[in-house]
Tab-separated table of C-alpha atoms and ligand atoms in Angstrom:
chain	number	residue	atom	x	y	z
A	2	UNK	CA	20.140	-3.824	27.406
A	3	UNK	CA	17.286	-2.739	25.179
A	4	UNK	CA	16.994	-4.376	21.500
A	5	UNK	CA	14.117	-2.837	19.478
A	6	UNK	CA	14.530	-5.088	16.531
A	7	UNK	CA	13.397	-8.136	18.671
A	8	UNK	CA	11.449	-5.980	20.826
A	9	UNK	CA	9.595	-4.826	17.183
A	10	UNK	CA	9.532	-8.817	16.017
A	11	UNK	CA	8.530	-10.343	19.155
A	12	UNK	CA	6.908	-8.106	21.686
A	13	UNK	CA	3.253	-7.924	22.523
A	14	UNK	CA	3.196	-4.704	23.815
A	15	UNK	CA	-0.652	-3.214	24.009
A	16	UNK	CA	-1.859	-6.660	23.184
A	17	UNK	CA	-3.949	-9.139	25.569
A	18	UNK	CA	-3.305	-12.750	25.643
A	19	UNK	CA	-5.803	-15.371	27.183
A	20	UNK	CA	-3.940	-18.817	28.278
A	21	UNK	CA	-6.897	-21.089	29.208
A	22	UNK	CA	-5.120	-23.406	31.853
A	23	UNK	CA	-2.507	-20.843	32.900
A	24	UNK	CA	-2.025	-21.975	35.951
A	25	UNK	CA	-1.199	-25.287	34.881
A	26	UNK	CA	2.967	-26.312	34.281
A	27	UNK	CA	3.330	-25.638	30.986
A	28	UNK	CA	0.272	-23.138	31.009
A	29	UNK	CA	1.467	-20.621	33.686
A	30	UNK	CA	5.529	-20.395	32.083
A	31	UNK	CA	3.917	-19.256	28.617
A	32	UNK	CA	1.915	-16.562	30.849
A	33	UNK	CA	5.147	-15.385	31.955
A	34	UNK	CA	6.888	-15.377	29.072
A	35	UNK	CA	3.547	-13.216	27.540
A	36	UNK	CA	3.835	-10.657	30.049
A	37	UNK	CA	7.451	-10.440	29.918
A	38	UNK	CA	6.848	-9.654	26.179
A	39	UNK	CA	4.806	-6.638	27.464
A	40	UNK	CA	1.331	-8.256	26.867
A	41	UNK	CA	-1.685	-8.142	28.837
A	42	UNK	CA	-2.678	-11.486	30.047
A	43	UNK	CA	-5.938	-13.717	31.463
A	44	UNK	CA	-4.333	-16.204	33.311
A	45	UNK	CA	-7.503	-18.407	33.343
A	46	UNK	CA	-7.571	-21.619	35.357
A	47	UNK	CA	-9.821	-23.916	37.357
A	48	UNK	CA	-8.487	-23.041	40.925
A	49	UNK	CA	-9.093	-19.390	41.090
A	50	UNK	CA	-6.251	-19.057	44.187
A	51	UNK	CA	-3.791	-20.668	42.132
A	52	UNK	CA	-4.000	-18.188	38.759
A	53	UNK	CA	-3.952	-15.153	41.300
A	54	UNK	CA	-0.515	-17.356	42.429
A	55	UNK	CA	0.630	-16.997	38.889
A	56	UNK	CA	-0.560	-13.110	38.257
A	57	UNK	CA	1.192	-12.363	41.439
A	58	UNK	CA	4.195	-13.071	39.949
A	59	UNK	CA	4.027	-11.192	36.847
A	60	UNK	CA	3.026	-8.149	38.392
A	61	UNK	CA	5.487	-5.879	36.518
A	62	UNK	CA	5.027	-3.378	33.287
A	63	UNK	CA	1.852	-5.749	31.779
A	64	UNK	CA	-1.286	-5.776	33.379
A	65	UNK	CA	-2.650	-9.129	34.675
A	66	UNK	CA	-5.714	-10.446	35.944
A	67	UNK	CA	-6.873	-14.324	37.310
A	68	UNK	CA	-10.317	-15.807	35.576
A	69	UNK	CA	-11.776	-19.093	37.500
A	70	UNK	CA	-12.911	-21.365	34.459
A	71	UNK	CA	-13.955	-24.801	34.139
A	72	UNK	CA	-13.214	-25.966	30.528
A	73	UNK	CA	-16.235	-28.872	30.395
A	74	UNK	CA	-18.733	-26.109	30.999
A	75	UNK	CA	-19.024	-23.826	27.759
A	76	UNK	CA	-20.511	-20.939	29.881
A	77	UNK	CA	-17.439	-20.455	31.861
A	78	UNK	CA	-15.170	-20.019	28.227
A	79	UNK	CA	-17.992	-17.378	27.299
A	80	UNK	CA	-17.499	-15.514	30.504
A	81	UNK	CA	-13.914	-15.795	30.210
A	82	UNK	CA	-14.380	-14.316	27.053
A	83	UNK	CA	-16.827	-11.679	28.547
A	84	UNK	CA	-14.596	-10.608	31.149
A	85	UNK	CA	-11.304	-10.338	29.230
A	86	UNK	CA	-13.308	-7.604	26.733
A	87	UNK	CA	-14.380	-5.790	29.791
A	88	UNK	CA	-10.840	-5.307	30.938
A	89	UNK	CA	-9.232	-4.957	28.003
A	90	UNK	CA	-11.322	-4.482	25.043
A	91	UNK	CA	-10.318	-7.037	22.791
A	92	UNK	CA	-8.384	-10.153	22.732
A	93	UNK	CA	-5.205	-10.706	20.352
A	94	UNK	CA	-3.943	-14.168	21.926
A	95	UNK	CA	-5.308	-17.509	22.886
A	96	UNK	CA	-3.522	-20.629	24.381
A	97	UNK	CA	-5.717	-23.460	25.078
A	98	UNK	CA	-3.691	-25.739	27.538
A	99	UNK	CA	-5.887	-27.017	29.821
A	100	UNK	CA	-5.083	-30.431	29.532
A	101	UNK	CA	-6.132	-33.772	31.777
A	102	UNK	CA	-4.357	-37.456	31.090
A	103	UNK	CA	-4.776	-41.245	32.224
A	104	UNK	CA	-3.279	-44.093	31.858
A	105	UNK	CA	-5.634	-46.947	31.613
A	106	UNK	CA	-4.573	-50.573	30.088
A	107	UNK	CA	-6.843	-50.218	26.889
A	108	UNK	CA	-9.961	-52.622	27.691
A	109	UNK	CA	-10.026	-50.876	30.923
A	110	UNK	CA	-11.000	-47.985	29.201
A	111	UNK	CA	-14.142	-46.644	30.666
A	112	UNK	CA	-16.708	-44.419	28.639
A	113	UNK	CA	-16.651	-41.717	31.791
A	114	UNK	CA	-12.864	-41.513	31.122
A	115	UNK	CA	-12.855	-41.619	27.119
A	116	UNK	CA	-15.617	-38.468	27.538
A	117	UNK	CA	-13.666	-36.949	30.420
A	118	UNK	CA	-10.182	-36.782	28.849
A	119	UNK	CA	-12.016	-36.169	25.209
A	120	UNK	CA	-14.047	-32.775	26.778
A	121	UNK	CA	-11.100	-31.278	28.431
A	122	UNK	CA	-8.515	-31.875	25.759
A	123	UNK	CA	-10.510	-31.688	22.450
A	124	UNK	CA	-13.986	-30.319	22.813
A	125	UNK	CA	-12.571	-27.471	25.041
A	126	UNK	CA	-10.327	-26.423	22.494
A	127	UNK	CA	-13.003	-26.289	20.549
A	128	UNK	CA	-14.884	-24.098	22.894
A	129	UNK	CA	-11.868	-22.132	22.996
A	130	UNK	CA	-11.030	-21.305	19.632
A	131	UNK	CA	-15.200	-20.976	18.506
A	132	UNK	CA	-15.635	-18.587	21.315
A	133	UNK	CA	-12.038	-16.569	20.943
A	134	UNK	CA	-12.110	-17.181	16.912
A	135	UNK	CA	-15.446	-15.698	16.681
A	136	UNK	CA	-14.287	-12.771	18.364
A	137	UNK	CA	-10.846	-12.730	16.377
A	138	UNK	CA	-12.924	-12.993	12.914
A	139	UNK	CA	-15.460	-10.324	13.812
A	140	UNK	CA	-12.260	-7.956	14.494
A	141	UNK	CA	-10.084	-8.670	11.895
A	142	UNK	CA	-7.087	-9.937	13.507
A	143	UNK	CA	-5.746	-12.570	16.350
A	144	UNK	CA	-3.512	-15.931	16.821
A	145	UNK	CA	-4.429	-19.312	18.620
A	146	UNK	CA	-2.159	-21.517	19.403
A	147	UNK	CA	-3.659	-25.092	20.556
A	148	UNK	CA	-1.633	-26.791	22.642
A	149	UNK	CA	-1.161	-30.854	21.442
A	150	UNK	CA	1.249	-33.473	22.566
A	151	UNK	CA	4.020	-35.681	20.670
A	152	UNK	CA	1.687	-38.656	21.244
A	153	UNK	CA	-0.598	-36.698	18.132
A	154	UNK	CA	0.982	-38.725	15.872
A	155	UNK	CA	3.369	-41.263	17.034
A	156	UNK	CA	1.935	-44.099	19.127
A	157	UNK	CA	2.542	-43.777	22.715
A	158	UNK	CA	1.978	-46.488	25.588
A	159	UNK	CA	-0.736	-46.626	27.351
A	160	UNK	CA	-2.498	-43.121	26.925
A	161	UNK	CA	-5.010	-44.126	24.419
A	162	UNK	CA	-8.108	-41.634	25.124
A	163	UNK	CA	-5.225	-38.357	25.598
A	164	UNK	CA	-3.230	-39.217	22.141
A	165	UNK	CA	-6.576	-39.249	20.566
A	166	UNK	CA	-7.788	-36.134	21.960
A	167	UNK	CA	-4.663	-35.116	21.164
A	168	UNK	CA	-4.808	-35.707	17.016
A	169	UNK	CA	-8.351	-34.287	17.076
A	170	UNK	CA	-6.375	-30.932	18.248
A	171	UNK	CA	-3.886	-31.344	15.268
A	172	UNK	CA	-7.206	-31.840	12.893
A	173	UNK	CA	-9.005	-28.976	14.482
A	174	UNK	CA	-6.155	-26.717	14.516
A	175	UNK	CA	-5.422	-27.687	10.529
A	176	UNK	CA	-9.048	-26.884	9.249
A	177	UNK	CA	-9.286	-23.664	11.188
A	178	UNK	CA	-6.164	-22.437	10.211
A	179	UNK	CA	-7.183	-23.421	6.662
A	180	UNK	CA	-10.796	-21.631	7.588
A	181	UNK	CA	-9.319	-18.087	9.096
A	182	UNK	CA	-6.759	-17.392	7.026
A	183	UNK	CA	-7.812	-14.636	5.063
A	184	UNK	CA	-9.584	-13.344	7.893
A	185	UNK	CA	-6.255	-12.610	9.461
A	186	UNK	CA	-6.596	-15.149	12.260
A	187	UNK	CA	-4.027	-17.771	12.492
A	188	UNK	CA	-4.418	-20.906	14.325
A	189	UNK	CA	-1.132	-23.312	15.467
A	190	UNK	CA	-0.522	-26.314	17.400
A	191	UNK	CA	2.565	-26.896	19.749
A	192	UNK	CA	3.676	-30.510	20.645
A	193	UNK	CA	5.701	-30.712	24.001
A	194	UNK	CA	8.032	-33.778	24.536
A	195	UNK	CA	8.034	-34.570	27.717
A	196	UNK	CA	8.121	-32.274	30.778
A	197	UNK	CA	6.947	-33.309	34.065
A	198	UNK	CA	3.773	-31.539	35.498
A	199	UNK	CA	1.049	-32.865	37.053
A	200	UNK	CA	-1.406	-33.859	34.565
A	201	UNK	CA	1.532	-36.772	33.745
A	202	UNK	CA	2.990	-37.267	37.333
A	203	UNK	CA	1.407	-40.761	37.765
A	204	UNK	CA	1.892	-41.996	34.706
A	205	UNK	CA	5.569	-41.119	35.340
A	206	UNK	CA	6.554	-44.523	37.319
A	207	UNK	CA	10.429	-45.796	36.942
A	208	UNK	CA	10.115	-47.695	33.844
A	209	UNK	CA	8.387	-45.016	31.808
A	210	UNK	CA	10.897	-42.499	32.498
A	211	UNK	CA	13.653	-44.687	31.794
A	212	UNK	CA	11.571	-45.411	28.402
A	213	UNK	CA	11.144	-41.937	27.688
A	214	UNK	CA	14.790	-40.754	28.612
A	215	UNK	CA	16.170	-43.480	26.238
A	216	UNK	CA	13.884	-42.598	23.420
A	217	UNK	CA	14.432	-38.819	23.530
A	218	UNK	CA	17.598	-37.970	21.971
A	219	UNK	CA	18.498	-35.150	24.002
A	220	UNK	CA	18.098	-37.542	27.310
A	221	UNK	CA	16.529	-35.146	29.505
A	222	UNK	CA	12.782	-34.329	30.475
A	223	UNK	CA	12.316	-30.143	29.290
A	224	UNK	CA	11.814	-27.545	30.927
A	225	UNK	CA	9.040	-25.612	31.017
A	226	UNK	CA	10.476	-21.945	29.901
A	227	UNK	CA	12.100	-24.188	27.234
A	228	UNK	CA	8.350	-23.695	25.109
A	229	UNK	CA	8.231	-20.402	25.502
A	230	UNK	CA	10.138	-18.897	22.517
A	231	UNK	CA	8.152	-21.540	19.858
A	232	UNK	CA	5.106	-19.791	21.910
A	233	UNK	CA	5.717	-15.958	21.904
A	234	UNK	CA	6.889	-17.163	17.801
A	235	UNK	CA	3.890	-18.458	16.927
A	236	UNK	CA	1.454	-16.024	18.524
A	237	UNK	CA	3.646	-12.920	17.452
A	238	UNK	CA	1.693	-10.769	14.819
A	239	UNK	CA	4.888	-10.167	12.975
A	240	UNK	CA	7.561	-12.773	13.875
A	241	UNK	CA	4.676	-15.826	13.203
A	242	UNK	CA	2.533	-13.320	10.638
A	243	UNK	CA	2.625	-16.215	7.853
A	244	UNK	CA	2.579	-19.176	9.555
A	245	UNK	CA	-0.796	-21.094	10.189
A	246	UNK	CA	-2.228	-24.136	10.346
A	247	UNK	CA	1.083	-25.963	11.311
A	248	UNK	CA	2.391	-28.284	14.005
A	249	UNK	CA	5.803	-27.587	15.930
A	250	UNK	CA	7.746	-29.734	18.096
A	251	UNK	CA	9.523	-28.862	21.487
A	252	UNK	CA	10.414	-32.497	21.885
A	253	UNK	CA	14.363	-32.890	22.757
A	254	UNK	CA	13.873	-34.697	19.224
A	255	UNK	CA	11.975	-37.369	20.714
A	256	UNK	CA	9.700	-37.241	16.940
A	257	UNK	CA	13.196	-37.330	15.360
A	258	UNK	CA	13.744	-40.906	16.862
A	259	UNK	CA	13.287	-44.181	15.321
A	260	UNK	CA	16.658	-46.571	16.856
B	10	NAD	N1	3.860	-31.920	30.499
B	10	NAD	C1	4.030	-32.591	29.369
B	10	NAD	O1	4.958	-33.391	29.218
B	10	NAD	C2	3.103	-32.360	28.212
B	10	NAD	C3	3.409	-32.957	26.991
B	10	NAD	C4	2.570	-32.767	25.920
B	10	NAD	C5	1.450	-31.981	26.066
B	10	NAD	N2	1.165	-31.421	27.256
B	10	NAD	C6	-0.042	-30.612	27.343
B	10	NAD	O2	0.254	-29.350	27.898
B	10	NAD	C7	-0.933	-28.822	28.490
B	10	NAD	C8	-0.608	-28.333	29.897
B	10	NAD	O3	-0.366	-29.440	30.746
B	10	NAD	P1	0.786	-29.474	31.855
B	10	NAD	O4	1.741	-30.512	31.447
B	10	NAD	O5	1.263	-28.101	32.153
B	10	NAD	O6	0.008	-30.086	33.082
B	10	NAD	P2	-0.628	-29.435	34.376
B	10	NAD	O7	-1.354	-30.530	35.046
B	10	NAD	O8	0.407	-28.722	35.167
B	10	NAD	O9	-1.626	-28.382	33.766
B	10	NAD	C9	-2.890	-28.757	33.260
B	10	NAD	C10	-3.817	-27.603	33.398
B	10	NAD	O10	-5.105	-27.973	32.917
B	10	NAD	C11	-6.069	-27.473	33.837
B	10	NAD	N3	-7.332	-28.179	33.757
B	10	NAD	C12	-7.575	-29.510	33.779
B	10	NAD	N4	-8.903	-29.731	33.753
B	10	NAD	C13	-9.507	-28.507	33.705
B	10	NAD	C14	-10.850	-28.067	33.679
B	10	NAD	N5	-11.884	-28.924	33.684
B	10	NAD	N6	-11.076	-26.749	33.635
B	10	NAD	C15	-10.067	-25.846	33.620
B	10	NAD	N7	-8.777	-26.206	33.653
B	10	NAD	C16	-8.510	-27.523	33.702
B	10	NAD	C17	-5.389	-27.673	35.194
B	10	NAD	O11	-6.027	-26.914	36.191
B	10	NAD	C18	-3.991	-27.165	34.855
B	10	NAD	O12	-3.948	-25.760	34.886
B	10	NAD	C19	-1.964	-29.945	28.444
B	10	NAD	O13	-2.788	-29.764	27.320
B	10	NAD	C20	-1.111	-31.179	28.240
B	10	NAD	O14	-1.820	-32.217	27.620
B	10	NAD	C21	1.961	-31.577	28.334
């Protein structure tokens, strides 16, 4: 059954999204939930089989297309940018969630992994939202939502380099939605909980899962399609049209939890 008054709030119809990392976990399950909102979408990742994976799937009303893109290189995000025009003509939507993780006892720490985790988390959101923004600015219009992580801003074990990469995407996503407001381009970070994918799968030994289960007040790991409405809200031109700059949780209440 058809209902045009969330169709009107939430759907995307006639607008292209970009998800940089889409066919990652979390990446590839907002994807869906774009196109099933009746947007065009980039599913952009760094394996070029697996994206077309994901845009076989969605092969419905919305058009979709794969884009092979390596975050550290800045050339790739311009051609991604570059390519998405050519098919579409403009860009209305941006999720940066590429992502990469460790878990290295803290004076283990090597420089090669604090610059490794640091370019693909941080500066290629940066990349993402300078290339996309400028874009968005010049037209007038657009939403970017930055994906973070719980461990932004409450101290989590052992993942030192990834919860700081993780607060500079909180910062970034702050000043620019500060910066682009009245240019019309609003810029929002989401915080998953916990939800296994395979950035985290090593990290997620016995012990930590017990950890996390106990600390998370729902006591369950999400799901992935469980980010999706926070995702289509906050990149909606009408349902999200005043809200930038901000941070939202999809935690099971995990940042809710003290004892
Ligand atoms: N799963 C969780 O519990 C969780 C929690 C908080 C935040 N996050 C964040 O969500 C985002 C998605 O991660 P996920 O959990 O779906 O993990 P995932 O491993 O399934 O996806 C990560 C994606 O990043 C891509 N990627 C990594 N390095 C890249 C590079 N150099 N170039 C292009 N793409 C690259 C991978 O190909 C993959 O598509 C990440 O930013 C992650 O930090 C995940």
């Amino acid at each position: 059954m058809s209902n045009t008054y969330l169709d009107d709030l939430f759907g995307f119809t006639g607008q292209t999204a970009v998800v940089i990392g889409g066919n990652g976990t979390l990446g590839a399950e907002i994807a869906r939930g774009l196109a099933r909102a009746g947007a065009n979408v980039v599913v952009a990742g760094r394996e070029l089989s697996r994206c077309e994976g994901v845009v076989a799937e969605l092969r419905g009303g919305s058009r979709v297309i794969a884009a092979a893109i390596d975050v550290t290189e800045h050339a790739t995000i311009a051609a991604l940018l570059a390519a998405s025009l050519r098919e579409f003509g403009r860009v209305d939507a941006l999720v940066n969630c590429a992502g990469a993780n460790s878990a290295t006892p803290y004076f283990d720490v090597s420089d090669e992994e604090w610059d490794r985790i640091l370019a693909i988390n941080l500066r290629a959101t940066h990349w993402g939202c300078q290339v996309f923004g400028r874009h968005m600015v010049e037209r007038g219009g657009g939403a970017i939502l930055n994906i973070a992580s719980v461990s932004a801003e409450t101290p989590l074990s052992r993942v030192f380099a990834y919860s700081a990469s993780k607060a500079g995407v909180l910062s970034l996503t702050r000043n620019l939605g500060r910066e682009w407001a009245k240019a019309g381009v609003r810029v929002n970070a989401l915080c998953p909980g916990f939800f296994p994918a395979e950035q985290n799968r090593a990290i997620l030994d016995e012990t930590r899962v017990a950890d996390i289960l106990r600390h998370t007040p729902m006591g369950r790991f999400g799901r992935p399609e469980e980010l999706v409405g926070m995702a289509l809200l906050l990149l909606s031109p009408r349902a999200g049209s005043f809200i930038t700059g901000g941070t939202f949780y999809v935690d099971g209440g995990f940042t809710a939890m003290t004892i």
